[in-house]
Each structure stands twice: as C-alpha cells, then as structure tokens.
PDB file of C-alpha atoms in Angstrom:
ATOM      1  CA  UNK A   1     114.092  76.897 101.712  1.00 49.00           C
ATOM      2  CA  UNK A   2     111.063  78.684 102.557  1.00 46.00           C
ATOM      3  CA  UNK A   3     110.557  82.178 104.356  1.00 51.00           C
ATOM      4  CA  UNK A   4     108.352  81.241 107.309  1.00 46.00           C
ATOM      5  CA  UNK A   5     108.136  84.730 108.390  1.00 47.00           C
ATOM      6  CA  UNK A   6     105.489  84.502 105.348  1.00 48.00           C
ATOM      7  CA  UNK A   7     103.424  82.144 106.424  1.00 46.00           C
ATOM      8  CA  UNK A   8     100.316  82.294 109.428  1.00 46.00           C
ATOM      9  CA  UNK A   9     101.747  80.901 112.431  1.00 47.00           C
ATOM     10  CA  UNK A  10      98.643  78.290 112.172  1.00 43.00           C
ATOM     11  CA  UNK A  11     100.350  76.948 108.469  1.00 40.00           C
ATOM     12  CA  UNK A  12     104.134  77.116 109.797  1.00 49.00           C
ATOM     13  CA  UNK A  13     105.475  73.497 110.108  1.00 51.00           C
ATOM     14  CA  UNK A  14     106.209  72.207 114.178  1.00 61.00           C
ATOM     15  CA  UNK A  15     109.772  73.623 114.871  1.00 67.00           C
ATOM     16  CA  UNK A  16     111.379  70.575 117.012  1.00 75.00           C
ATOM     17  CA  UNK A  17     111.185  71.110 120.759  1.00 82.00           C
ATOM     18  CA  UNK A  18     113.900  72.887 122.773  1.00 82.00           C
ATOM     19  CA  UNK A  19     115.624  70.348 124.130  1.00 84.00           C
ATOM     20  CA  UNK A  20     115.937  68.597 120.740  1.00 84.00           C
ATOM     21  CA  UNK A  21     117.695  71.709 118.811  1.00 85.00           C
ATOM     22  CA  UNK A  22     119.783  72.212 121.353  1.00 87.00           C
ATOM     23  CA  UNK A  23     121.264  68.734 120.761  1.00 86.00           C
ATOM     24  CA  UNK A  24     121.473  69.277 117.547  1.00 85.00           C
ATOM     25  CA  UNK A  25     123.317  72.674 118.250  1.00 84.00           C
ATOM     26  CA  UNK A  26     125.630  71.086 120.360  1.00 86.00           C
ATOM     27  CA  UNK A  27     126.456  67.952 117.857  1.00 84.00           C
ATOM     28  CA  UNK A  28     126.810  69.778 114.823  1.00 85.00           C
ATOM     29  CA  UNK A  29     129.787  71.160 116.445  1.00 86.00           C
ATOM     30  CA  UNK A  30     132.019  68.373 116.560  1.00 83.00           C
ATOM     31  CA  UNK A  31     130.788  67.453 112.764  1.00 83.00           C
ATOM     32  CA  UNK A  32     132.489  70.889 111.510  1.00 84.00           C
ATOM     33  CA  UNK A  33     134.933  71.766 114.023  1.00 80.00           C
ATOM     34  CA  UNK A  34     138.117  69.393 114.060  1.00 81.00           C
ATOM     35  CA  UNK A  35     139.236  71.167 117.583  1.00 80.00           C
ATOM     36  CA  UNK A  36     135.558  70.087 119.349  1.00 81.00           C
ATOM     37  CA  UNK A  37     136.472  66.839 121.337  1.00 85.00           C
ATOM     38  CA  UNK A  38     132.962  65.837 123.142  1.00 86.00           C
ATOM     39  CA  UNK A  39     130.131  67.336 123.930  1.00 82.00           C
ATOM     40  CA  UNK A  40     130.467  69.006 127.707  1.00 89.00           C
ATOM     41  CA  UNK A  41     133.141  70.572 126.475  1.00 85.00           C
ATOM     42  CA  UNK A  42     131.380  72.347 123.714  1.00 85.00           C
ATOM     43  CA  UNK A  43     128.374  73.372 125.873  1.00 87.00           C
ATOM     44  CA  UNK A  44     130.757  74.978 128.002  1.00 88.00           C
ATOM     45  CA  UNK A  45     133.356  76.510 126.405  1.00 88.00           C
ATOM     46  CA  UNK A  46     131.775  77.413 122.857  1.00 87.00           C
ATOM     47  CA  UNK A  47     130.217  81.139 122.888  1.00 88.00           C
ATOM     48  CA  UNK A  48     128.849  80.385 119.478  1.00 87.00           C
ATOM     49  CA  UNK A  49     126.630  77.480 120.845  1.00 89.00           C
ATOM     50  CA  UNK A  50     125.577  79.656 123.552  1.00 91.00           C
ATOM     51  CA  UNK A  51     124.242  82.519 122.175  1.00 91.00           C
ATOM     52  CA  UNK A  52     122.199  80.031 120.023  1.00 91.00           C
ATOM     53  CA  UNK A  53     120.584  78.173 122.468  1.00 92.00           C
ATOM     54  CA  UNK A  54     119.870  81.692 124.428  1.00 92.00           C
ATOM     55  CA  UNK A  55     118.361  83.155 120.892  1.00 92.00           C
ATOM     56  CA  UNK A  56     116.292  80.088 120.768  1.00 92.00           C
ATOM     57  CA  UNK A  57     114.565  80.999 123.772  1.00 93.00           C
ATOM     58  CA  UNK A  58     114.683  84.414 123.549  1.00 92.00           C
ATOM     59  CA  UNK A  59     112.695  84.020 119.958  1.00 92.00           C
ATOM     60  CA  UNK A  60     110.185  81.680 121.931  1.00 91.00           C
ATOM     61  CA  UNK A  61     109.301  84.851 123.852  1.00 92.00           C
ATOM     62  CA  UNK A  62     109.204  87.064 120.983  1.00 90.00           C
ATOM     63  CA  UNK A  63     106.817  85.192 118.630  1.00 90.00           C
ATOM     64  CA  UNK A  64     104.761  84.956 121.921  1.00 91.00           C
ATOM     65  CA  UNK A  65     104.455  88.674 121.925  1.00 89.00           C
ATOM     66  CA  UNK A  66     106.772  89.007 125.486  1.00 89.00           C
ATOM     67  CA  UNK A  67     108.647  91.179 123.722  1.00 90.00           C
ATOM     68  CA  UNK A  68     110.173  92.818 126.422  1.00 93.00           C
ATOM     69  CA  UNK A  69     111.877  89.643 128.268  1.00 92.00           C
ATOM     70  CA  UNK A  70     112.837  88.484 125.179  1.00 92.00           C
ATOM     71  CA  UNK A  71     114.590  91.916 124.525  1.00 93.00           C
ATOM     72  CA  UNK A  72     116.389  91.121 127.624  1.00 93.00           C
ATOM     73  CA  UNK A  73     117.668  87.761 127.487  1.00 93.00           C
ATOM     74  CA  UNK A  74     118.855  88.407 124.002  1.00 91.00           C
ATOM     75  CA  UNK A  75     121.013  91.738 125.708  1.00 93.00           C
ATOM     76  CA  UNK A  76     122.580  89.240 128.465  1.00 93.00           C
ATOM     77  CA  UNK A  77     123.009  86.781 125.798  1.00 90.00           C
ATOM     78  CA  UNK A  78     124.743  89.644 123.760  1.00 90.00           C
ATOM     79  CA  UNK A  79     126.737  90.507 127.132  1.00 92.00           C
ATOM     80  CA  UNK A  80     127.720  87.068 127.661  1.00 91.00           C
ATOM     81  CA  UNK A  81     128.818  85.739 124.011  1.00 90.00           C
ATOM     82  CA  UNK A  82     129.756  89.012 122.131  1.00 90.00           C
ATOM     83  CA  UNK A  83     127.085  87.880 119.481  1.00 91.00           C
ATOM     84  CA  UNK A  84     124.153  90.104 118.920  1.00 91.00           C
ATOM     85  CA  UNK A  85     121.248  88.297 118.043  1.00 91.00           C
ATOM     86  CA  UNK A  86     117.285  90.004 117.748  1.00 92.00           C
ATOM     87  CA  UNK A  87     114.934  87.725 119.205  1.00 92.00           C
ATOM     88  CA  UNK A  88     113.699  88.274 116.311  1.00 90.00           C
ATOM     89  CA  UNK A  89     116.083  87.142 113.841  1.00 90.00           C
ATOM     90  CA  UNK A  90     114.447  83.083 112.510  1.00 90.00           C
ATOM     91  CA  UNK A  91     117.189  80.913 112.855  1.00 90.00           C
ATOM     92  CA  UNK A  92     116.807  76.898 111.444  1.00 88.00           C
ATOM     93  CA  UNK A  93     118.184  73.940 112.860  1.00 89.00           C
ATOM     94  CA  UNK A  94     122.305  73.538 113.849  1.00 89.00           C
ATOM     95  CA  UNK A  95     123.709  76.503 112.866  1.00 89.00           C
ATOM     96  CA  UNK A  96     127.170  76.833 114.100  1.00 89.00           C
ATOM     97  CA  UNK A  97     128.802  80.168 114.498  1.00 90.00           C
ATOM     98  CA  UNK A  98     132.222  79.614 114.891  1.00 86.00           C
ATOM     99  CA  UNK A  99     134.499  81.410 117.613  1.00 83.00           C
ATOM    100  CA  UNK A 100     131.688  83.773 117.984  1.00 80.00           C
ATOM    101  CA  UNK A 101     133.000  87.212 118.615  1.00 86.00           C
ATOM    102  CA  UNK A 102     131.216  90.385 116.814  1.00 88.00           C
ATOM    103  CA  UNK A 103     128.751  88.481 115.185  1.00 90.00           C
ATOM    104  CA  UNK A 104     125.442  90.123 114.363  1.00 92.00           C
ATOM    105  CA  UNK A 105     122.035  89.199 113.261  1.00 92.00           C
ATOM    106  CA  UNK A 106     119.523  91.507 112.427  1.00 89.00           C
ATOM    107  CA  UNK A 107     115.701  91.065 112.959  1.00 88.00           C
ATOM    108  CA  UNK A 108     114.093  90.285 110.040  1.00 90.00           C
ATOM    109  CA  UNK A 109     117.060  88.130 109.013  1.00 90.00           C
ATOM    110  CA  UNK A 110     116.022  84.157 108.226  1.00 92.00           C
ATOM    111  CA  UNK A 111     118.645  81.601 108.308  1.00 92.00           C
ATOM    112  CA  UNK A 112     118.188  77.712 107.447  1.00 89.00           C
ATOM    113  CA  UNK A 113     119.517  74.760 108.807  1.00 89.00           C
ATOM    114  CA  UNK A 114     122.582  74.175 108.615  1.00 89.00           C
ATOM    115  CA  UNK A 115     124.159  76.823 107.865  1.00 91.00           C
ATOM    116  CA  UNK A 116     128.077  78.359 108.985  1.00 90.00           C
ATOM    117  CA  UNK A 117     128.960  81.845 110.128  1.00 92.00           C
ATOM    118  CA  UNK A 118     132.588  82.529 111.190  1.00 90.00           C
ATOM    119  CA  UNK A 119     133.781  85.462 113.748  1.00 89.00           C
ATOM    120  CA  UNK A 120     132.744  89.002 112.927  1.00 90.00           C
ATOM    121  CA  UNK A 121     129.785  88.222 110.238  1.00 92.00           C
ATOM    122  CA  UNK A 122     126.708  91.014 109.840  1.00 92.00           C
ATOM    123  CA  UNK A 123     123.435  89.996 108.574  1.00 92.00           C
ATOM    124  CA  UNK A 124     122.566  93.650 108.164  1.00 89.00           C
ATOM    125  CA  UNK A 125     119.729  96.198 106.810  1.00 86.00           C
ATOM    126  CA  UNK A 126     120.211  99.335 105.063  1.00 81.00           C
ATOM    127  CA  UNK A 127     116.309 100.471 105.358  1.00 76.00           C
ATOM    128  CA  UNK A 128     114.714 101.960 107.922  1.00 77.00           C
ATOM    129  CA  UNK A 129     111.637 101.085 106.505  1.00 77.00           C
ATOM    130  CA  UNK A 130     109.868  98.847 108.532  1.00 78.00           C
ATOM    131  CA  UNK A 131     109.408  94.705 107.347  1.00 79.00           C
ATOM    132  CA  UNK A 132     111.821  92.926 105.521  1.00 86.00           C
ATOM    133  CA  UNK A 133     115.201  94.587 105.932  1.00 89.00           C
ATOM    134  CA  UNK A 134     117.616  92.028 106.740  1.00 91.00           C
ATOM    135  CA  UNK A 135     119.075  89.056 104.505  1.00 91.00           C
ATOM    136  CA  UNK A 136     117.593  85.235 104.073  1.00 91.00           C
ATOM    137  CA  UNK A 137     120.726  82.706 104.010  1.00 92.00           C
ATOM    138  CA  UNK A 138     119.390  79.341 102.575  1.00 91.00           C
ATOM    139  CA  UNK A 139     120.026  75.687 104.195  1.00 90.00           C
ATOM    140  CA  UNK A 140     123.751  75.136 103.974  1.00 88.00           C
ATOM    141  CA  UNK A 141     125.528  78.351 103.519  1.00 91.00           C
ATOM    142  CA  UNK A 142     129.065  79.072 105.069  1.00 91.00           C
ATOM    143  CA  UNK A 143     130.544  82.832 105.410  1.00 92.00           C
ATOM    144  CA  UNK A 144     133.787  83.626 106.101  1.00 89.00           C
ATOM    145  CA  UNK A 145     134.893  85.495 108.946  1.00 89.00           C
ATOM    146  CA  UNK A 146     134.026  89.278 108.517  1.00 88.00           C
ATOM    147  CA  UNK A 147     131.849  89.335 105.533  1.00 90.00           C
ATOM    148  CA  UNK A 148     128.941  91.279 105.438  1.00 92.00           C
ATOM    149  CA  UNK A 149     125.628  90.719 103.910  1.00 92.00           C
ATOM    150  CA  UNK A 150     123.416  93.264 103.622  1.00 91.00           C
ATOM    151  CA  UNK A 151     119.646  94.458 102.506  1.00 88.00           C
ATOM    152  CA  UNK A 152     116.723  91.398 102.009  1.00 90.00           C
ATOM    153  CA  UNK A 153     118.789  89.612  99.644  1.00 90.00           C
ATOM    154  CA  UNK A 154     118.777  85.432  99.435  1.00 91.00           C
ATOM    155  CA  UNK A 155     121.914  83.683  99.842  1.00 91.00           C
ATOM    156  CA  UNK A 156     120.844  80.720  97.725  1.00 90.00           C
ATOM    157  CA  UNK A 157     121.459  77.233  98.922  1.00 90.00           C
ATOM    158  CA  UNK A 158     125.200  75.595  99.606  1.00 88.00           C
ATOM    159  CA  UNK A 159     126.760  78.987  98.505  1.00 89.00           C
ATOM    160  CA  UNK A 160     129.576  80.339 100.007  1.00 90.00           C
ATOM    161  CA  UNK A 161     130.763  84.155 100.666  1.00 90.00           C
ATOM    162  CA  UNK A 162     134.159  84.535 101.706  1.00 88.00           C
ATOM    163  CA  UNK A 163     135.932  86.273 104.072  1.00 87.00           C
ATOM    164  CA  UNK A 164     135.474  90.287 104.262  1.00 88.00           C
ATOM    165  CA  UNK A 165     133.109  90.314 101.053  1.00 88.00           C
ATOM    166  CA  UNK A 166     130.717  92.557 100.892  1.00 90.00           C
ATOM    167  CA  UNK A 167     127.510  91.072  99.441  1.00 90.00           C
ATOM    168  CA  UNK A 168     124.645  93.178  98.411  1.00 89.00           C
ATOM    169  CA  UNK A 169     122.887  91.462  96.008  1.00 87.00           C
ATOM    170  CA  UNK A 170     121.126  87.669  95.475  1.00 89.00           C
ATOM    171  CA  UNK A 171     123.491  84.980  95.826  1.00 89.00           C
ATOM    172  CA  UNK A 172     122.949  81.667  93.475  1.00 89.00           C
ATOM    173  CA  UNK A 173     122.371  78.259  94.965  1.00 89.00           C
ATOM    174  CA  UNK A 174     125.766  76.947  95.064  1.00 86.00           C
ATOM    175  CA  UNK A 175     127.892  79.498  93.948  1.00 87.00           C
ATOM    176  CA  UNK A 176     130.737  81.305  96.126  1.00 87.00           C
ATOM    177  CA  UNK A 177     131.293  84.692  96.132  1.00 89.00           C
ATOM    178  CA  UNK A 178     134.020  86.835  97.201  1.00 87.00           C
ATOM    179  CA  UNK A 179     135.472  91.417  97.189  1.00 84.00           C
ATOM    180  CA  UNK A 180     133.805  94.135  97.843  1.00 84.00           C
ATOM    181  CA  UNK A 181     131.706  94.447  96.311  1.00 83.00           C
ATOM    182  CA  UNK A 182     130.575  90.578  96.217  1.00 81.00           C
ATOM    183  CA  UNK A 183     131.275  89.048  93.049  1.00 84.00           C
ATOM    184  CA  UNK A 184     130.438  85.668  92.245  1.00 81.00           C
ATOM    185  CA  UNK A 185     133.261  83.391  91.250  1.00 81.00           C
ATOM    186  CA  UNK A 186     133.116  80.090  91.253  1.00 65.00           C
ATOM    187  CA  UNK A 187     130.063  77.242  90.945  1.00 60.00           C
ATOM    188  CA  UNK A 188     129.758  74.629  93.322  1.00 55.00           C
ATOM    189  CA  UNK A 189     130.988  72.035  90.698  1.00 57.00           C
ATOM    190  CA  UNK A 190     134.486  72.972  90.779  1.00 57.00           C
ATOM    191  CA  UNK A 191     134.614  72.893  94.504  1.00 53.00           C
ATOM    192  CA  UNK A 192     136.552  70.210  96.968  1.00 50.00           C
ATOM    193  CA  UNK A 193     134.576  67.066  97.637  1.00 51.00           C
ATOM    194  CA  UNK A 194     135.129  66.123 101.233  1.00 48.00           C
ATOM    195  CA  UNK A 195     133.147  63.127 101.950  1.00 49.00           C
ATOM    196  CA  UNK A 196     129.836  64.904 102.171  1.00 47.00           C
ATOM    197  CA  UNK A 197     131.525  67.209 105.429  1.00 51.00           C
ATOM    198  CA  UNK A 198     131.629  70.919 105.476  1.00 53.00           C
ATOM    199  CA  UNK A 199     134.972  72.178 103.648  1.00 55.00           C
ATOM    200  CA  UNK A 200     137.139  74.004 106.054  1.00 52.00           C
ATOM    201  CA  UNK A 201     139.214  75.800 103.762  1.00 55.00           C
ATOM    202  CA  UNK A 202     137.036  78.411 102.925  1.00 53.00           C
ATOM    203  CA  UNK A 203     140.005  80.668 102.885  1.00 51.00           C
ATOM    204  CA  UNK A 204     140.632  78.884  99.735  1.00 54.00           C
ATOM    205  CA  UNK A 205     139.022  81.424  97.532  1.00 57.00           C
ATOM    206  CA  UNK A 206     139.935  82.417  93.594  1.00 60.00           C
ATOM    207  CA  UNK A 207     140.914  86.143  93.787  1.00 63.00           C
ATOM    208  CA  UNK A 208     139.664  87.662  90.445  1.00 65.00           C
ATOM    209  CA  UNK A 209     141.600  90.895  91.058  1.00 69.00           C
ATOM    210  CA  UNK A 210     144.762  89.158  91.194  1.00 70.00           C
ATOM    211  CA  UNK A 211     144.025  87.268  88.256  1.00 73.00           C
ATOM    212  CA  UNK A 212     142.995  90.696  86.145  1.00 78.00           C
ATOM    213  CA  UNK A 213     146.571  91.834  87.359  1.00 84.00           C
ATOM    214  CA  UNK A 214     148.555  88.971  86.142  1.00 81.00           C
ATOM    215  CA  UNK A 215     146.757  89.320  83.243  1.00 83.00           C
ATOM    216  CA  UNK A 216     147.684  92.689  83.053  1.00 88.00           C
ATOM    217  CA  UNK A 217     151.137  91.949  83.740  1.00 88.00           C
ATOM    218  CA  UNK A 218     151.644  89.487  80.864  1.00 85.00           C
ATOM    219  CA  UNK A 219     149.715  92.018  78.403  1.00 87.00           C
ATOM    220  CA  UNK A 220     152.379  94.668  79.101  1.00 90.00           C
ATOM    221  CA  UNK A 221     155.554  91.903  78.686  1.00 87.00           C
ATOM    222  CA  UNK A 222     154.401  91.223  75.747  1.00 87.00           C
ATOM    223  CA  UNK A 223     153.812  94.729  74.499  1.00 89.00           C
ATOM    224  CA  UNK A 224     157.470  95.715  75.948  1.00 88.00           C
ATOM    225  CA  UNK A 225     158.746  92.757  74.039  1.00 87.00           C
ATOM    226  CA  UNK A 226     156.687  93.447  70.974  1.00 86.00           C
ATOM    227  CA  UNK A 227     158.274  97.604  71.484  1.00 87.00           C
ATOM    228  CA  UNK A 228     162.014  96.347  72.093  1.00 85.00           C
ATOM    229  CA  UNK A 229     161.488  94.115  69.036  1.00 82.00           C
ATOM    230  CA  UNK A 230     160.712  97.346  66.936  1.00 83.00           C
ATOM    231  CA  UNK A 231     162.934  99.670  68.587  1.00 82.00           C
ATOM    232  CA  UNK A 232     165.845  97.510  67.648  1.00 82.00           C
ATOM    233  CA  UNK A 233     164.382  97.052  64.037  1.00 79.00           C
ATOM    234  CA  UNK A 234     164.629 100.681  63.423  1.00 76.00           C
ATOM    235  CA  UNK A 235     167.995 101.024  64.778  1.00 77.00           C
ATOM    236  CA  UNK A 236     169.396  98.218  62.472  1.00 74.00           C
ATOM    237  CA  UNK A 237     167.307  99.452  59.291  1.00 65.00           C
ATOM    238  CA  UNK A 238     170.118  97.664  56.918  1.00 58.00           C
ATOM    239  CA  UNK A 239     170.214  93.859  58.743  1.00 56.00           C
ATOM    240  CA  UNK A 240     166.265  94.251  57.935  1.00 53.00           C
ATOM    241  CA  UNK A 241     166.642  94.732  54.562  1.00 54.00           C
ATOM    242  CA  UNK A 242     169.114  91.781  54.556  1.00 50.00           C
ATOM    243  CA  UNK A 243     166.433  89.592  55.412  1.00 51.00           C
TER     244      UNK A 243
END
C-alpha cells in the first residue's frame, strides 16, 4: 500500500465518491460480522459504521483546509460513537471497527482498505514533533480489541496484532503479533483458511510466554528426576557397585 499523505494532491489517485464508500462501509459489515443481518440495521445501530462515514466527511473538510468544521464534526462524531477520529487521520476503503467503543485514531495515522479494528484500539504517537507521528496499517490488517500501536511504524499487509499487544515497532506483511511488548509469532502460512473471509478467532493467538514456562517446567522435572536419581544412588552406594 502506498502512503498518500506523500504524494501532491494533483498525483493522488480519485478516492470513490461519498456515497459509494459509504456502501461499501455499510456492506463490509455483514461480510465480517456473523451478528449483522441487513443493511438498515447496520446503518443504524452500528457506532463503528458511524463514526466512519462522519470521519469521511469530516476529512473532506480537512484536506479542503476548513479545518475548523471539520474539527467539529469529528468532536460530535466523537460524542456520538465513543470513537475518536482526527479529520485528519487517511482512512481507505471498508474499514470496519467493530463494537466501537474507545477507539482512537491519531492524525497522521494511514489505514488501507480493508482493514479490522476491534473495541478499545489506539493508533497512537509518542512525538510531539510535528509530521509523521502516528502508525500506517496496510490493506487487510485486523487488531484485537485493546492493542495499541504506537510511533510511525507500518503494520505490513494481512498481519494481525492481537488483543492488548503493545506494538512499537514494523510489523511484517502477514505475520501476527502478540505481548507487550509486540512480538511476532506466527507467519501467515500456518494460519486458518476460511474460504477467503476474515478469521474471527483472532483470540486464537500462540502465547510464547506460556510456552517458555512449560518449557521451563519440563526442564526442572527432568532435573528433579535426574537429582532424585542421584540422591538415591548415593544412599545405596553398595546396590551400585552390584551393578
């Protein structure tokens, strides 16, 4: 995916027109959420689909310098949806952000088309340096509900972050991370294939702490074995030299 922050407004490709993303807003929906039944219901009921199609008109009046207005509408959107998103923030085609509540997206942040965020997700900055501060997520990405992605990092492609990771660093195309702090785990060849749909069980993620414990755990049985087996060696010296 490209960063069309970078590039003169005269060279950026034509976005779709309003009406058209916000279709697309509203079907994507029902493509990744099992509980979505039709599409009235989803314009009205899901917060997540309306504080995108606010943003998307908010960001109109941003990149044509209204800056105040746009300020505005993205505060009542804020008000409205408990998702904070800068009119600023570029934001691609059908992203869904599921249940909604304490999502937030910083300016400079860039996100593709496609792409997942579940309830309490930051696209964040740690500068307060002005221009690039906030992260780029690439077409496809999913992240779990309360992760955290911070500093002008790239979230590569189809990768996935899981739920409360802290990622602070460049994400892989493809690849899934997961802790704090973010540590990638698995590629996207050993993930579920679901017909080409997005894979809801995100919560399905390897836990590489747990597995250093158990492997801890089974170093120290075997050592305790290994001990017991000496232990009762030297207690017995005479059946040893028997054998």
């Amino acid at each position: 995916m490209v960063d069309i922050t970078a590039i003169p407004d005269t060279m950026q490709p034509r976005a779709p027109g309003l009406l058209t993303s916000w279709r697309q807003d509203i079907a994507c929906v029902k493509a990744r959420d099992p509980a979505a039944r039709f599409g009235l219901e989803i314009l009205c009921t899901y917060p997540g689909v309306h504080a995108v199609m606010i943003h998307r008109v908010s960001h109109r009046l941003w990149r044509a310098g209204v800056r105040f207005p746009a300020r505005l509408l993205s505060w009542f959107g804020r008000f409205m949806t408990n998702v904070d998103i800068h009119p600023g923030a570029t934001i691609g085609q059908r992203l869904f952000i599921d249940h909604g509540a304490g999502v937030v997206i910083g300016e400079t942040a860039v996100i593709g088309d496609d792409v997942t965020l579940y309830h309490g997700v930051t696209l964040g900055g740690t500068s307060w340096s002005p221009g690039r501060r906030h992260p780029t997520l690439e077409d496809g990405v999913l992240v779990g509900a309360g992760a955290k992605i911070l500093s002008p990092i790239t979230v590569g492609r189809g990768a996935r972050v899981g739920a409360n990771a802290v990622v602070m660093e460049d994400v892989p195309p493809g690849m899934t991370v997961v802790g704090i702090p973010g540590r990638i785990v698995r590629p996207e060849g050993e993930r579920r294939r679901i017909d080409g749909r997005i894979d809801l069980e995100h919560h399905l993620m390897p836990d590489p702490v747990g597995e250093a414990i158990s492997a801890l755990i089974d170093r120290i049985d075997f050592l305790e074995a290994r001990l017991a087996h000496y232990q009762t060696r030297d207690r017995n010296p005479a059946s040893e030299d028997l054998s």
